[in-house]
């Protein structure tokens, strides 16, 4: 296994998680608003609580 991508392969797809910032505290995951908006489709069906 090499570290460099062969020139014949295309670039890998982006994950959509670039620039998402989170903090994990125990069983809680804390996101800032821009990060939440970026992944809210992934979080549908989960308990989400806005902190003020």
PDB file of C-alpha atoms in Angstrom:
ATOM      1  CA  UNK A   1       0.000   0.000   0.000  1.00  0.00           C
ATOM      2  CA  UNK A   2       1.343   3.365  -0.982  1.00  0.00           C
ATOM      3  CA  UNK A   3       0.668   6.816   0.333  1.00  0.00           C
ATOM      4  CA  UNK A   4       0.194   8.466  -3.052  1.00  0.00           C
ATOM      5  CA  UNK A   5      -2.936   8.086  -5.174  1.00  0.00           C
ATOM      6  CA  UNK A   6      -2.217   6.640  -8.618  1.00  0.00           C
ATOM      7  CA  UNK A   7      -2.704   9.250 -11.349  1.00  0.00           C
ATOM      8  CA  UNK A   8      -5.224   6.993 -13.119  1.00  0.00           C
ATOM      9  CA  UNK A   9      -7.722   7.149 -10.228  1.00  0.00           C
ATOM     10  CA  UNK A  10     -10.228  10.014  -9.875  1.00  0.00           C
ATOM     11  CA  UNK A  11     -10.340  12.191  -6.784  1.00  0.00           C
ATOM     12  CA  UNK A  12     -12.395  10.635  -3.973  1.00  0.00           C
ATOM     13  CA  UNK A  13     -15.852  12.138  -3.355  1.00  0.00           C
ATOM     14  CA  UNK A  14     -16.290  14.667  -0.592  1.00  0.00           C
ATOM     15  CA  UNK A  15     -18.103  13.510   2.537  1.00  0.00           C
ATOM     16  CA  UNK A  16     -20.082  16.683   3.148  1.00  0.00           C
ATOM     17  CA  UNK A  17     -18.617  16.798   6.648  1.00  0.00           C
ATOM     18  CA  UNK A  18     -15.915  19.323   5.852  1.00  0.00           C
ATOM     19  CA  UNK A  19     -15.928  22.215   8.351  1.00  0.00           C
ATOM     20  CA  UNK A  20     -18.375  20.436  10.702  1.00  0.00           C
ATOM     21  CA  UNK A  21     -17.235  21.080  14.272  1.00  0.00           C
ATOM     22  CA  UNK A  22     -18.477  19.111  17.250  1.00  0.00           C
ATOM     23  CA  UNK A  23     -17.700  18.500  20.900  1.00  0.00           C
ATOM     24  CA  UNK A  24     -18.458  15.217  22.644  1.00  0.00           C
ATOM     25  CA  UNK A  25     -19.247  15.459  26.368  1.00  0.00           C
ATOM     26  CA  UNK A  26     -20.280  12.114  27.840  1.00  0.00           C
ATOM     27  CA  UNK A  27     -23.310  10.975  25.849  1.00  0.00           C
ATOM     28  CA  UNK A  28     -23.900  14.437  24.353  1.00  0.00           C
ATOM     29  CA  UNK A  29     -22.720  15.808  21.035  1.00  0.00           C
ATOM     30  CA  UNK A  30     -22.563  19.606  20.860  1.00  0.00           C
ATOM     31  CA  UNK A  31     -22.648  21.361  17.478  1.00  0.00           C
ATOM     32  CA  UNK A  32     -22.533  25.034  16.606  1.00  0.00           C
ATOM     33  CA  UNK A  33     -25.404  26.294  14.419  1.00  0.00           C
ATOM     34  CA  UNK A  34     -23.550  26.242  11.065  1.00  0.00           C
ATOM     35  CA  UNK A  35     -22.396  22.666  11.709  1.00  0.00           C
ATOM     36  CA  UNK A  36     -25.912  21.597  12.714  1.00  0.00           C
ATOM     37  CA  UNK A  37     -27.438  23.121   9.579  1.00  0.00           C
ATOM     38  CA  UNK A  38     -24.865  21.279   7.464  1.00  0.00           C
ATOM     39  CA  UNK A  39     -25.787  17.828   8.866  1.00  0.00           C
ATOM     40  CA  UNK A  40     -29.374  18.238  10.091  1.00  0.00           C
ATOM     41  CA  UNK A  41     -30.574  15.763   7.431  1.00  0.00           C
ATOM     42  CA  UNK A  42     -28.419  13.099   9.116  1.00  0.00           C
ATOM     43  CA  UNK A  43     -29.891  13.896  12.525  1.00  0.00           C
ATOM     44  CA  UNK A  44     -33.560  13.566  11.576  1.00  0.00           C
ATOM     45  CA  UNK A  45     -35.366  11.284  14.019  1.00  0.00           C
ATOM     46  CA  UNK A  46     -32.898  11.948  16.845  1.00  0.00           C
ATOM     47  CA  UNK A  47     -33.575  14.002  19.960  1.00  0.00           C
ATOM     48  CA  UNK A  48     -32.158  17.471  19.326  1.00  0.00           C
ATOM     49  CA  UNK A  49     -32.165  20.174  21.975  1.00  0.00           C
ATOM     50  CA  UNK A  50     -31.187  23.805  21.380  1.00  0.00           C
ATOM     51  CA  UNK A  51     -29.061  25.300  24.138  1.00  0.00           C
ATOM     52  CA  UNK A  52     -29.349  28.962  24.927  1.00  0.00           C
TER      53      UNK A  52
END
